[in-house]
mmCIF file of C-alpha atoms and ligand atoms in Angstrom:
data_model
loop_
_atom_site.group_PDB
_atom_site.id
_atom_site.type_symbol
_atom_site.label_atom_id
_atom_site.label_comp_id
_atom_site.label_asym_id
_atom_site.label_seq_id
_atom_site.Cartn_x
_atom_site.Cartn_y
_atom_site.Cartn_z
ATOM 1 C CA MET M 1 -61.689 5.131 157.264
ATOM 2 C CA ASN M 2 -59.416 2.165 157.665
ATOM 3 C CA THR M 3 -55.776 2.746 156.927
ATOM 4 C CA LEU M 4 -53.798 -0.386 156.299
ATOM 5 C CA VAL M 5 -50.469 -0.140 158.110
ATOM 6 C CA LEU M 6 -47.998 -2.630 156.777
ATOM 7 C CA PRO M 7 -45.256 -3.799 159.131
ATOM 8 C CA LEU M 8 -41.817 -2.385 158.515
ATOM 9 C CA ILE M 9 -39.155 -4.689 157.163
ATOM 10 C CA TYR M 10 -35.791 -3.795 158.608
ATOM 11 C CA LEU M 11 -32.984 -4.334 156.119
ATOM 12 C CA ASP M 12 -30.639 -1.656 157.401
ATOM 13 C CA ASN M 13 -28.460 -3.536 159.869
ATOM 14 C CA ASN M 14 -25.246 -1.915 158.635
ATOM 15 C CA ALA M 15 -26.654 1.399 159.864
ATOM 16 C CA THR M 16 -27.524 -0.023 163.249
ATOM 17 C CA THR M 17 -28.945 -3.175 164.814
ATOM 18 C CA GLN M 18 -31.662 -3.858 167.329
ATOM 19 C CA PRO M 19 -30.137 -4.517 170.769
ATOM 20 C CA ARG M 20 -30.578 -8.113 171.918
ATOM 21 C CA ARG M 21 -32.796 -8.747 174.905
ATOM 22 C CA VAL M 22 -29.856 -10.205 176.876
ATOM 23 C CA VAL M 23 -27.945 -6.998 176.232
ATOM 24 C CA ILE M 24 -30.778 -4.792 177.460
ATOM 25 C CA GLU M 25 -31.209 -6.947 180.557
ATOM 26 C CA ALA M 26 -27.496 -7.108 181.369
ATOM 27 C CA GLN M 27 -27.209 -3.375 180.978
ATOM 28 C CA ALA M 28 -30.311 -2.609 183.029
ATOM 29 C CA GLU M 29 -29.022 -4.730 185.880
ATOM 30 C CA ALA M 30 -25.595 -3.115 185.655
ATOM 31 C CA GLU M 31 -27.154 0.368 185.754
ATOM 32 C CA SER M 32 -28.381 -0.278 189.270
ATOM 33 C CA ARG M 33 -25.372 -2.261 190.463
ATOM 34 C CA TYR M 34 -22.311 -0.619 188.914
ATOM 35 C CA TRP M 35 -23.133 3.049 188.978
ATOM 36 C CA GLY M 36 -19.989 3.983 190.887
ATOM 37 C CA ASN M 37 -17.183 5.835 189.172
ATOM 38 C CA SER M 38 -14.628 3.221 188.206
ATOM 39 C CA ALA M 39 -11.866 5.743 188.974
ATOM 40 C CA SER M 40 -12.998 6.246 192.591
ATOM 41 C CA PRO M 41 -10.942 4.575 195.333
ATOM 42 C CA HIS M 42 -13.928 3.684 197.577
ATOM 43 C CA PRO M 43 -15.703 0.301 197.494
ATOM 44 C CA LEU M 44 -18.460 1.428 195.071
ATOM 45 C CA GLY M 45 -15.876 2.743 192.655
ATOM 46 C CA GLN M 46 -13.756 -0.365 193.019
ATOM 47 C CA GLU M 47 -16.762 -2.579 192.363
ATOM 48 C CA ALA M 48 -17.436 -0.642 189.146
ATOM 49 C CA LYS M 49 -13.756 -0.922 188.274
ATOM 50 C CA ARG M 50 -13.842 -4.693 188.654
ATOM 51 C CA ALA M 51 -16.957 -4.860 186.453
ATOM 52 C CA LEU M 52 -15.181 -2.733 183.854
ATOM 53 C CA GLN M 53 -12.120 -4.955 183.958
ATOM 54 C CA PHE M 54 -14.364 -7.968 183.503
ATOM 55 C CA ALA M 55 -16.054 -6.339 180.486
ATOM 56 C CA LYS M 56 -12.736 -5.434 178.903
ATOM 57 C CA LEU M 57 -11.287 -8.899 179.497
ATOM 58 C CA SER M 58 -14.373 -10.483 178.032
ATOM 59 C CA ILE M 59 -14.241 -8.278 174.909
ATOM 60 C CA ALA M 60 -10.485 -8.844 174.631
ATOM 61 C CA SER M 61 -10.972 -12.623 174.706
ATOM 62 C CA HIS M 62 -13.125 -12.351 171.569
ATOM 63 C CA LEU M 63 -10.520 -10.250 169.780
ATOM 64 C CA GLY M 64 -7.483 -12.196 170.943
ATOM 65 C CA CYS M 65 -5.784 -9.290 172.744
ATOM 66 C CA LYS M 66 -5.167 -8.081 176.307
ATOM 67 C CA GLY M 67 -7.774 -6.071 178.199
ATOM 68 C CA SER M 68 -5.136 -3.380 178.690
ATOM 69 C CA GLU M 69 -4.834 -3.010 174.910
ATOM 70 C CA LEU M 70 -8.450 -1.843 174.641
ATOM 71 C CA VAL M 71 -9.670 1.708 174.970
ATOM 72 C CA LEU M 72 -13.409 2.146 175.217
ATOM 73 C CA THR M 73 -14.757 5.107 173.267
ATOM 74 C CA SER M 74 -18.150 6.545 172.346
ATOM 75 C CA GLY M 75 -18.214 4.572 169.082
ATOM 76 C CA ALA M 76 -16.211 3.803 165.982
ATOM 77 C CA THR M 77 -16.205 7.430 164.844
ATOM 78 C CA GLU M 78 -14.259 8.392 167.940
ATOM 79 C CA SER M 79 -12.063 5.289 167.687
ATOM 80 C CA ASN M 80 -11.086 6.189 164.127
ATOM 81 C CA ASN M 81 -10.373 9.778 165.151
ATOM 82 C CA LEU M 82 -8.213 8.606 168.037
ATOM 83 C CA ALA M 83 -6.360 6.092 165.886
ATOM 84 C CA LEU M 84 -5.392 8.458 163.092
ATOM 85 C CA ALA M 85 -4.961 11.738 164.959
ATOM 86 C CA GLY M 86 -3.467 10.034 168.025
ATOM 87 C CA VAL M 87 -0.797 8.155 166.090
ATOM 88 C CA PHE M 88 0.036 11.168 163.931
ATOM 89 C CA GLU M 89 0.307 13.534 166.890
ATOM 90 C CA ALA M 90 2.410 11.112 168.926
ATOM 91 C CA GLU M 91 4.806 10.742 165.999
ATOM 92 C CA GLN M 92 5.200 14.495 165.627
ATOM 93 C CA TYR M 93 6.037 14.866 169.353
ATOM 94 C CA ARG M 94 8.318 11.881 169.366
ATOM 95 C CA ARG M 95 10.608 12.138 166.387
ATOM 96 C CA LYS M 96 8.784 14.176 163.713
ATOM 97 C CA ALA M 97 9.961 11.596 161.241
ATOM 98 C CA ARG M 98 7.057 10.148 159.336
ATOM 99 C CA LYS M 99 4.248 12.235 157.903
ATOM 100 C CA HIS M 100 2.848 9.986 155.180
ATOM 101 C CA VAL M 101 -0.639 8.551 155.816
ATOM 102 C CA LEU M 102 -2.381 6.122 153.480
ATOM 103 C CA VAL M 103 -6.128 5.471 153.559
ATOM 104 C CA SER M 104 -8.214 3.394 151.218
ATOM 105 C CA ALA M 105 -10.529 5.298 148.905
ATOM 106 C CA ILE M 106 -13.587 3.598 150.415
ATOM 107 C CA GLU M 107 -13.044 4.370 154.095
ATOM 108 C CA HIS M 108 -15.805 5.663 156.325
ATOM 109 C CA PRO M 109 -15.919 9.484 156.577
ATOM 110 C CA SER M 110 -14.616 9.188 160.149
ATOM 111 C CA VAL M 111 -11.318 8.048 158.629
ATOM 112 C CA LEU M 112 -11.280 10.091 155.421
ATOM 113 C CA GLU M 113 -12.161 13.371 157.083
ATOM 114 C CA VAL M 114 -9.670 12.928 159.917
ATOM 115 C CA ALA M 115 -6.945 12.223 157.371
ATOM 116 C CA GLU M 116 -7.954 15.373 155.526
ATOM 117 C CA ALA M 117 -7.836 17.374 158.764
ATOM 118 C CA LEU M 118 -4.346 16.028 159.482
ATOM 119 C CA GLU M 119 -3.120 17.583 156.244
ATOM 120 C CA ALA M 120 -3.422 20.968 157.955
ATOM 121 C CA GLN M 121 -0.937 19.637 160.526
ATOM 122 C CA GLY M 122 1.563 18.611 157.901
ATOM 123 C CA ALA M 123 0.405 15.099 157.034
ATOM 124 C CA ILE M 124 0.830 13.942 153.455
ATOM 125 C CA VAL M 125 -2.241 11.873 152.729
ATOM 126 C CA GLU M 126 -2.765 9.542 149.779
ATOM 127 C CA GLN M 127 -5.563 7.174 148.896
ATOM 128 C CA ILE M 128 -5.243 3.506 147.955
ATOM 129 C CA GLN M 129 -7.452 2.596 145.017
ATOM 130 C CA VAL M 130 -9.939 -0.275 144.892
ATOM 131 C CA ASP M 131 -11.193 -2.444 142.018
ATOM 132 C CA THR M 132 -14.775 -2.697 140.747
ATOM 133 C CA ASN M 133 -15.575 -5.059 143.633
ATOM 134 C CA GLY M 134 -14.330 -2.549 146.172
ATOM 135 C CA ARG M 135 -11.314 -4.725 146.873
ATOM 136 C CA ILE M 136 -8.131 -2.873 147.697
ATOM 137 C CA ASN M 137 -5.467 -2.870 144.983
ATOM 138 C CA LEU M 138 -2.463 -4.410 146.751
ATOM 139 C CA ASP M 139 -0.090 -3.296 143.986
ATOM 140 C CA ASP M 140 -1.237 0.270 144.509
ATOM 141 C CA LEU M 141 -0.668 -0.132 148.258
ATOM 142 C CA HIS M 142 2.845 -1.506 147.723
ATOM 143 C CA SER M 143 3.732 1.227 145.257
ATOM 144 C CA LYS M 144 2.607 3.972 147.644
ATOM 145 C CA LEU M 145 4.255 2.641 150.812
ATOM 146 C CA THR M 146 7.581 4.337 151.573
ATOM 147 C CA GLN M 147 10.013 4.710 154.451
ATOM 148 C CA HIS M 148 8.056 7.865 155.318
ATOM 149 C CA THR M 149 4.704 6.099 155.715
ATOM 150 C CA LEU M 150 3.540 6.365 159.288
ATOM 151 C CA LEU M 151 0.092 4.812 159.186
ATOM 152 C CA VAL M 152 -2.165 2.932 156.795
ATOM 153 C CA SER M 153 -5.910 2.676 157.383
ATOM 154 C CA VAL M 154 -7.916 0.032 155.523
ATOM 155 C CA MET M 155 -11.387 -1.004 156.661
ATOM 156 C CA ALA M 156 -11.827 -4.745 157.223
ATOM 157 C CA ALA M 157 -15.337 -4.760 155.723
ATOM 158 C CA ASN M 158 -17.059 -1.970 153.878
ATOM 159 C CA ASN M 159 -20.309 -0.607 155.278
ATOM 160 C CA GLU M 160 -21.836 0.317 151.914
ATOM 161 C CA VAL M 161 -21.135 -2.725 149.760
ATOM 162 C CA GLY M 162 -19.795 -5.321 152.199
ATOM 163 C CA THR M 163 -16.442 -5.982 150.528
ATOM 164 C CA ILE M 164 -13.938 -7.571 152.887
ATOM 165 C CA GLN M 165 -10.241 -6.881 152.626
ATOM 166 C CA PRO M 166 -7.126 -9.078 152.905
ATOM 167 C CA MET M 167 -6.024 -7.581 156.231
ATOM 168 C CA THR M 168 -3.130 -10.002 156.805
ATOM 169 C CA GLU M 169 -1.527 -8.954 153.512
ATOM 170 C CA VAL M 170 -2.202 -5.282 154.161
ATOM 171 C CA ALA M 171 -0.614 -5.390 157.631
ATOM 172 C CA GLU M 172 2.368 -7.346 156.341
ATOM 173 C CA ALA M 173 2.990 -4.784 153.611
ATOM 174 C CA CYS M 174 2.811 -1.958 156.184
ATOM 175 C CA HIS M 175 5.251 -3.636 158.531
ATOM 176 C CA GLN M 176 7.767 -4.185 155.747
ATOM 177 C CA VAL M 177 8.327 -0.409 155.676
ATOM 178 C CA GLY M 178 7.869 0.094 159.425
ATOM 179 C CA ALA M 179 4.405 1.662 159.122
ATOM 180 C CA PHE M 180 1.519 1.018 161.516
ATOM 181 C CA CYS M 181 -1.646 -0.627 160.235
ATOM 182 C CA HIS M 182 -5.103 0.439 161.403
ATOM 183 C CA THR M 183 -8.314 -1.287 160.439
ATOM 184 C CA ASP M 184 -11.890 -0.169 160.926
ATOM 185 C CA ALA M 185 -13.568 -3.491 161.723
ATOM 186 C CA THR M 186 -16.921 -1.957 162.663
ATOM 187 C CA GLN M 187 -18.875 -4.022 160.142
ATOM 188 C CA TRP M 188 -16.799 -7.147 160.637
ATOM 189 C CA LEU M 189 -16.934 -7.645 164.387
ATOM 190 C CA GLY M 190 -19.808 -9.886 165.413
ATOM 191 C CA ARG M 191 -20.352 -11.186 161.887
ATOM 192 C CA ILE M 192 -17.135 -12.945 160.976
ATOM 193 C CA PRO M 193 -14.750 -14.404 163.580
ATOM 194 C CA LEU M 194 -11.950 -11.941 164.164
ATOM 195 C CA ASN M 195 -8.421 -12.986 164.977
ATOM 196 C CA LEU M 196 -6.042 -10.159 165.750
ATOM 197 C CA ALA M 197 -3.032 -12.470 165.852
ATOM 198 C CA GLU M 198 -3.743 -13.572 162.299
ATOM 199 C CA TRP M 199 -4.231 -10.054 160.923
ATOM 200 C CA ASN M 200 -1.404 -8.628 162.996
ATOM 201 C CA VAL M 201 -2.805 -5.101 162.700
ATOM 202 C CA ASP M 202 -1.643 -2.469 165.205
ATOM 203 C CA LEU M 203 -4.936 -0.662 165.749
ATOM 204 C CA LEU M 204 -8.550 -1.742 165.293
ATOM 205 C CA SER M 205 -11.824 0.162 165.668
ATOM 206 C CA ALA M 206 -15.281 -1.272 166.334
ATOM 207 C CA SER M 207 -18.671 -0.259 167.673
ATOM 208 C CA ALA M 208 -21.209 -2.111 169.816
ATOM 209 C CA HIS M 209 -24.370 -0.934 168.053
ATOM 210 C CA LYS M 210 -23.497 -2.826 164.869
ATOM 211 C CA LEU M 211 -23.660 -6.155 166.680
ATOM 212 C CA HIS M 212 -26.928 -5.824 168.597
ATOM 213 C CA GLY M 213 -25.223 -3.982 171.430
ATOM 214 C CA PRO M 214 -25.783 -0.515 172.886
ATOM 215 C CA LYS M 215 -25.205 2.727 171.023
ATOM 216 C CA GLY M 216 -22.628 5.162 172.320
ATOM 217 C CA ILE M 217 -19.836 2.688 172.994
ATOM 218 C CA GLY M 218 -17.015 1.502 170.793
ATOM 219 C CA LEU M 219 -13.454 0.361 171.142
ATOM 220 C CA LEU M 220 -10.001 0.979 169.851
ATOM 221 C CA PHE M 221 -7.478 -1.816 170.123
ATOM 222 C CA ILE M 222 -4.021 -0.297 170.456
ATOM 223 C CA ARG M 223 -1.138 -2.719 170.326
ATOM 224 C CA GLU M 224 0.818 -2.639 173.588
ATOM 225 C CA GLY M 225 3.555 -0.011 173.521
ATOM 226 C CA LEU M 226 2.323 1.757 170.391
ATOM 227 C CA PRO M 227 2.746 5.504 170.899
ATOM 228 C CA ILE M 228 -0.566 7.353 170.736
ATOM 229 C CA ALA M 229 -1.516 10.852 171.884
ATOM 230 C CA GLU M 230 -4.741 11.265 173.812
ATOM 231 C CA GLN M 231 -7.345 13.241 171.853
ATOM 232 C CA GLN M 232 -9.752 13.748 174.722
ATOM 233 C CA HIS M 233 -7.870 15.383 177.576
ATOM 234 C CA GLY M 234 -8.945 15.319 181.188
ATOM 235 C CA GLY M 235 -8.633 12.952 184.093
ATOM 236 C CA GLY M 236 -6.210 10.480 182.566
ATOM 237 C CA HIS M 237 -8.676 7.602 182.455
ATOM 238 C CA GLN M 238 -7.957 4.391 180.558
ATOM 239 C CA GLY M 239 -4.201 4.655 180.954
ATOM 240 C CA GLY M 240 -4.199 8.281 179.794
ATOM 241 C CA LYS M 241 -5.395 7.295 176.329
ATOM 242 C CA ARG M 242 -8.986 8.511 176.620
ATOM 243 C CA SER M 243 -10.116 10.684 179.489
ATOM 244 C CA GLY M 244 -13.680 10.607 180.729
ATOM 245 C CA THR M 245 -15.633 8.509 183.201
ATOM 246 C CA VAL M 246 -16.262 5.140 181.601
ATOM 247 C CA ASP M 247 -19.860 3.986 181.186
ATOM 248 C CA VAL M 248 -19.494 0.634 182.920
ATOM 249 C CA PRO M 249 -23.048 -0.651 182.251
ATOM 250 C CA ARG M 250 -22.595 0.045 178.553
ATOM 251 C CA ALA M 251 -19.234 -1.692 178.588
ATOM 252 C CA LEU M 252 -20.992 -4.741 180.042
ATOM 253 C CA GLY M 253 -23.662 -4.415 177.358
ATOM 254 C CA PHE M 254 -20.936 -4.434 174.704
ATOM 255 C CA ALA M 255 -19.327 -7.527 176.248
ATOM 256 C CA THR M 256 -22.711 -9.284 176.407
ATOM 257 C CA ALA M 257 -23.440 -8.449 172.758
ATOM 258 C CA LEU M 258 -20.078 -9.774 171.629
ATOM 259 C CA HIS M 259 -20.508 -12.951 173.637
ATOM 260 C CA ALA M 260 -23.976 -13.485 172.129
ATOM 261 C CA ALA M 261 -22.583 -12.861 168.635
ATOM 262 C CA ALA M 262 -19.931 -15.519 169.190
ATOM 263 C CA GLU M 263 -22.602 -17.967 170.344
ATOM 264 C CA ASN M 264 -24.700 -17.253 167.244
ATOM 265 C CA SER M 265 -21.991 -17.448 164.637
ATOM 266 C CA ASP M 266 -23.908 -19.190 161.858
ATOM 267 C CA TRP M 267 -24.462 -16.660 159.088
ATOM 268 C CA GLY M 268 -25.154 -19.287 156.422
ATOM 269 C CA PRO M 269 -28.944 -18.777 156.546
ATOM 270 C CA VAL M 270 -28.452 -14.997 156.294
ATOM 271 C CA ARG M 271 -26.277 -15.430 153.210
ATOM 272 C CA ALA M 272 -28.954 -17.690 151.699
ATOM 273 C CA LEU M 273 -31.654 -15.079 152.377
ATOM 274 C CA ARG M 274 -29.494 -12.386 150.817
ATOM 275 C CA GLU M 275 -29.174 -14.494 147.675
ATOM 276 C CA ARG M 276 -32.929 -15.125 147.713
ATOM 277 C CA LEU M 277 -33.421 -11.359 147.787
ATOM 278 C CA PHE M 278 -31.086 -10.807 144.860
ATOM 279 C CA GLU M 279 -32.549 -13.619 142.752
ATOM 280 C CA GLY M 280 -36.067 -12.458 143.570
ATOM 281 C CA LEU M 281 -35.261 -8.928 142.462
ATOM 282 C CA VAL M 282 -33.604 -10.131 139.269
ATOM 283 C CA GLN M 283 -36.695 -12.121 138.436
ATOM 284 C CA SER M 284 -39.330 -9.577 139.336
ATOM 285 C CA ALA M 285 -37.836 -6.098 139.271
ATOM 286 C CA ALA M 286 -35.874 -6.673 136.054
ATOM 287 C CA LEU M 287 -32.827 -4.619 135.233
ATOM 288 C CA VAL M 288 -31.050 -4.843 138.516
ATOM 289 C CA GLN M 289 -27.304 -4.916 138.746
ATOM 290 C CA ARG M 290 -25.411 -6.453 141.637
ATOM 291 C CA ILE M 291 -22.899 -4.005 143.016
ATOM 292 C CA SER M 292 -21.762 -5.947 146.094
ATOM 293 C CA PRO M 293 -19.250 -8.670 145.282
ATOM 294 C CA ILE M 294 -20.370 -12.288 145.444
ATOM 295 C CA ASP M 295 -17.140 -13.456 147.073
ATOM 296 C CA ASN M 296 -15.192 -11.672 149.779
ATOM 297 C CA CYS M 297 -18.312 -9.971 151.059
ATOM 298 C CA LEU M 298 -20.082 -9.678 154.402
ATOM 299 C CA PRO M 299 -22.779 -12.372 154.537
ATOM 300 C CA ASN M 300 -25.568 -9.881 155.237
ATOM 301 C CA THR M 301 -24.883 -7.108 152.731
ATOM 302 C CA LEU M 302 -26.267 -6.564 149.252
ATOM 303 C CA THR M 303 -26.043 -3.349 147.289
ATOM 304 C CA VAL M 304 -28.110 -3.382 144.136
ATOM 305 C CA ARG M 305 -28.561 -0.883 141.340
ATOM 306 C CA PHE M 306 -32.110 -0.563 140.005
ATOM 307 C CA ILE M 307 -31.280 0.630 136.506
ATOM 308 C CA GLY M 308 -33.197 3.777 135.569
ATOM 309 C CA VAL M 309 -34.717 4.222 139.040
ATOM 310 C CA ASP M 310 -33.594 6.937 141.421
ATOM 311 C CA SER M 311 -32.976 5.314 144.796
ATOM 312 C CA GLN M 312 -34.615 8.104 146.790
ATOM 313 C CA ALA M 313 -37.761 7.831 144.644
ATOM 314 C CA LEU M 314 -37.718 4.057 145.050
ATOM 315 C CA MET M 315 -37.441 4.329 148.819
ATOM 316 C CA ALA M 316 -40.281 6.846 148.883
ATOM 317 C CA SER M 317 -42.485 4.362 147.018
ATOM 318 C CA ALA M 318 -41.409 1.386 149.085
ATOM 319 C CA ARG M 319 -41.787 3.037 152.475
ATOM 320 C CA THR M 320 -42.122 -0.156 154.474
ATOM 321 C CA ILE M 321 -38.675 -1.318 153.454
ATOM 322 C CA CYS M 322 -36.016 0.129 155.733
ATOM 323 C CA CYS M 323 -32.864 0.156 153.672
ATOM 324 C CA SER M 324 -30.286 2.699 152.692
ATOM 325 C CA PRO M 325 -29.378 4.678 149.592
ATOM 326 C CA GLY M 326 -25.655 3.930 149.415
ATOM 327 C CA SER M 327 -24.787 4.602 153.017
ATOM 328 C CA ALA M 328 -26.869 5.790 155.923
ATOM 329 C CA CYS M 329 -23.818 7.620 157.119
ATOM 330 C CA SER M 330 -23.538 9.779 154.032
ATOM 331 C CA HIS M 331 -27.043 10.086 152.667
ATOM 332 C CA ALA M 332 -27.724 13.308 154.550
ATOM 333 C CA SER M 333 -25.503 14.965 151.983
ATOM 334 C CA PRO M 334 -26.596 14.938 148.340
ATOM 335 C CA LYS M 335 -23.120 13.896 147.189
ATOM 336 C CA PRO M 336 -22.951 10.536 145.441
ATOM 337 C CA SER M 337 -21.380 7.790 147.502
ATOM 338 C CA HIS M 338 -17.572 7.998 147.383
ATOM 339 C CA VAL M 339 -17.470 4.215 147.757
ATOM 340 C CA LEU M 340 -19.570 3.566 144.658
ATOM 341 C CA MET M 341 -17.612 6.182 142.714
ATOM 342 C CA ALA M 342 -14.296 4.580 143.748
ATOM 343 C CA MET M 343 -15.676 1.279 142.428
ATOM 344 C CA GLY M 344 -16.170 2.878 139.032
ATOM 345 C CA LEU M 345 -19.838 3.885 139.019
ATOM 346 C CA ASP M 346 -20.736 7.336 137.738
ATOM 347 C CA ARG M 347 -22.932 9.797 139.654
ATOM 348 C CA ASP M 348 -26.166 8.694 137.980
ATOM 349 C CA GLU M 349 -25.453 5.007 138.491
ATOM 350 C CA ALA M 350 -24.555 5.627 142.134
ATOM 351 C CA ALA M 351 -27.867 7.448 142.620
ATOM 352 C CA GLU M 352 -29.701 4.268 141.559
ATOM 353 C CA CYS M 353 -28.189 2.035 144.248
ATOM 354 C CA LEU M 354 -29.800 0.725 147.399
ATOM 355 C CA ARG M 355 -28.086 -1.149 150.193
ATOM 356 C CA PHE M 356 -29.883 -3.969 151.964
ATOM 357 C CA SER M 357 -28.276 -5.306 155.129
ATOM 358 C CA LEU M 358 -29.884 -8.292 156.814
ATOM 359 C CA SER M 359 -29.558 -9.693 160.313
ATOM 360 C CA GLN M 360 -29.969 -13.133 161.815
ATOM 361 C CA ALA M 361 -33.509 -12.074 162.719
ATOM 362 C CA THR M 362 -34.506 -11.457 159.097
ATOM 363 C CA THR M 363 -37.102 -13.984 157.935
ATOM 364 C CA THR M 364 -37.924 -15.597 154.583
ATOM 365 C CA ALA M 365 -41.375 -14.004 154.688
ATOM 366 C CA GLU M 366 -39.799 -10.571 155.094
ATOM 367 C CA ILE M 367 -37.473 -11.143 152.148
ATOM 368 C CA ASP M 368 -40.343 -12.324 149.954
ATOM 369 C CA GLN M 369 -42.422 -9.307 150.939
ATOM 370 C CA ALA M 370 -39.449 -7.012 150.293
ATOM 371 C CA ILE M 371 -39.015 -8.438 146.793
ATOM 372 C CA LYS M 372 -42.698 -7.832 146.066
ATOM 373 C CA THR M 373 -42.751 -4.302 147.482
ATOM 374 C CA LEU M 374 -39.504 -3.253 145.815
ATOM 375 C CA SER M 375 -40.334 -4.662 142.398
ATOM 376 C CA GLU M 376 -43.769 -3.000 142.430
ATOM 377 C CA ALA M 377 -42.177 0.273 143.518
ATOM 378 C CA ALA M 378 -39.519 0.019 140.796
ATOM 379 C CA ARG M 379 -42.228 -0.576 138.182
ATOM 380 C CA TYR M 380 -44.198 2.373 139.520
ATOM 381 C CA VAL M 381 -41.217 4.764 139.488
ATOM 382 C CA ARG M 382 -40.197 3.660 136.006
ATOM 383 C CA SER M 383 -43.693 4.126 134.615
ATOM 384 C CA ALA M 384 -44.048 7.494 136.393
ATOM 385 C CA LEU M 385 -40.891 8.568 134.619
ATOM 386 C CA GLY M 386 -42.479 7.546 131.363
ATOM 387 C CA GLY M 387 -39.829 4.973 130.772
ATOM 388 C CA PHE M 388 -40.024 1.208 130.638
ATOM 389 C CA ALA M 389 -42.429 -0.479 133.042
HETATM 390 N N1 PMP U 401 -16.972 2.827 160.506
HETATM 391 C C1 PMP U 401 -17.853 2.104 159.803
HETATM 392 C C2 PMP U 401 -17.343 1.126 158.802
HETATM 393 C C3 PMP U 401 -19.215 2.248 160.021
HETATM 394 O O1 PMP U 401 -20.077 1.513 159.318
HETATM 395 C C4 PMP U 401 -19.660 3.169 160.986
HETATM 396 C C5 PMP U 401 -21.135 3.381 161.233
HETATM 397 N N2 PMP U 401 -21.852 3.656 160.092
HETATM 398 C C6 PMP U 401 -18.706 3.900 161.693
HETATM 399 C C7 PMP U 401 -17.380 3.705 161.433
HETATM 400 C C8 PMP U 401 -19.125 4.871 162.774
HETATM 401 O O2 PMP U 401 -19.559 4.155 163.886
HETATM 402 P P1 PMP U 401 -20.291 4.851 165.124
HETATM 403 O O3 PMP U 401 -21.701 5.023 164.726
HETATM 404 O O4 PMP U 401 -20.130 3.865 166.233
HETATM 405 O O5 PMP U 401 -19.594 6.123 165.408
#
């Protein structure tokens, strides 16, 4: 019996990306050259240390900061934990003054859940609301900021719907009351040029695997002099901000990925393919609603609601399309996406949404095939439910 195996179409680049060949090669070479411990005083250690400094400087040059302002972590989850818990803890040791923490309602769980955990340590946490496009309500931010606000965390670009936020305005508002501003730029870095001087944020998280780099490495930018308490205690690595032997080859992989992203900065064709996908679905799948905003959105991200079609059932019928129901990070739990709910969708509507996230490797043929597969699957699920075909 012949079984026809259709190729997979990968439209889940906000969950993770395929590492670039240059990244794999740079890392493989570094594995055999820079395996010394960068904290060791002997020549092998010092060689690894120099390679690490090079990687940090290279990453810093893309962010517009100093190498010494970067802490390498295991990924953005850890960076977000360090940012929120580290700043809160340092403040409590230092002067015990400010306990108010503001987070946007659409943050990644690695921000929301840390903020929640800080409540047990005395933090007073509030959420900043967003509009139906997922854009932060600046009036709400201003009205909630007080002289007691220690830290505000607003993600630069949302992983589920792609909405991008006015970070310069957010940081300015924070600084007016003496609060620190943290942004989770995990989905932004490598897709839109990032200028720390322009945003003027105090802390920034990112992760290499979202920009065709290795998994297991991320960064936290910490503005020079900002008090932060180490969350991972041990040997005092990275200026005492994050203990643990640094994975130098991975750091070089991160730097290589960021450099390649800067050299391939044209996302116009990706945006055009995303629009082709949406128009194609409108025309063939009927009854689709655009959830991602048209403006102020990542160029690669499109969240769509297939009205009357459960997203899990749709994915099961369109198995060759790798996409995500709401968010890959939260779909293990049956809860509806907090992002979609914050944007005003109800539970049922949220359960009908799929997120497609393209990359620069996505082709027109793949998009056309995806439209065909998804619209057929939507028709099938609708007719199986006995509803409209
Ligand atoms: N923040 C955002 C916005 C993300 O999209 C992700 C990954 N889904 C994370 C944080 C966590 O990143 P990591 O996988 O590197 O821990």
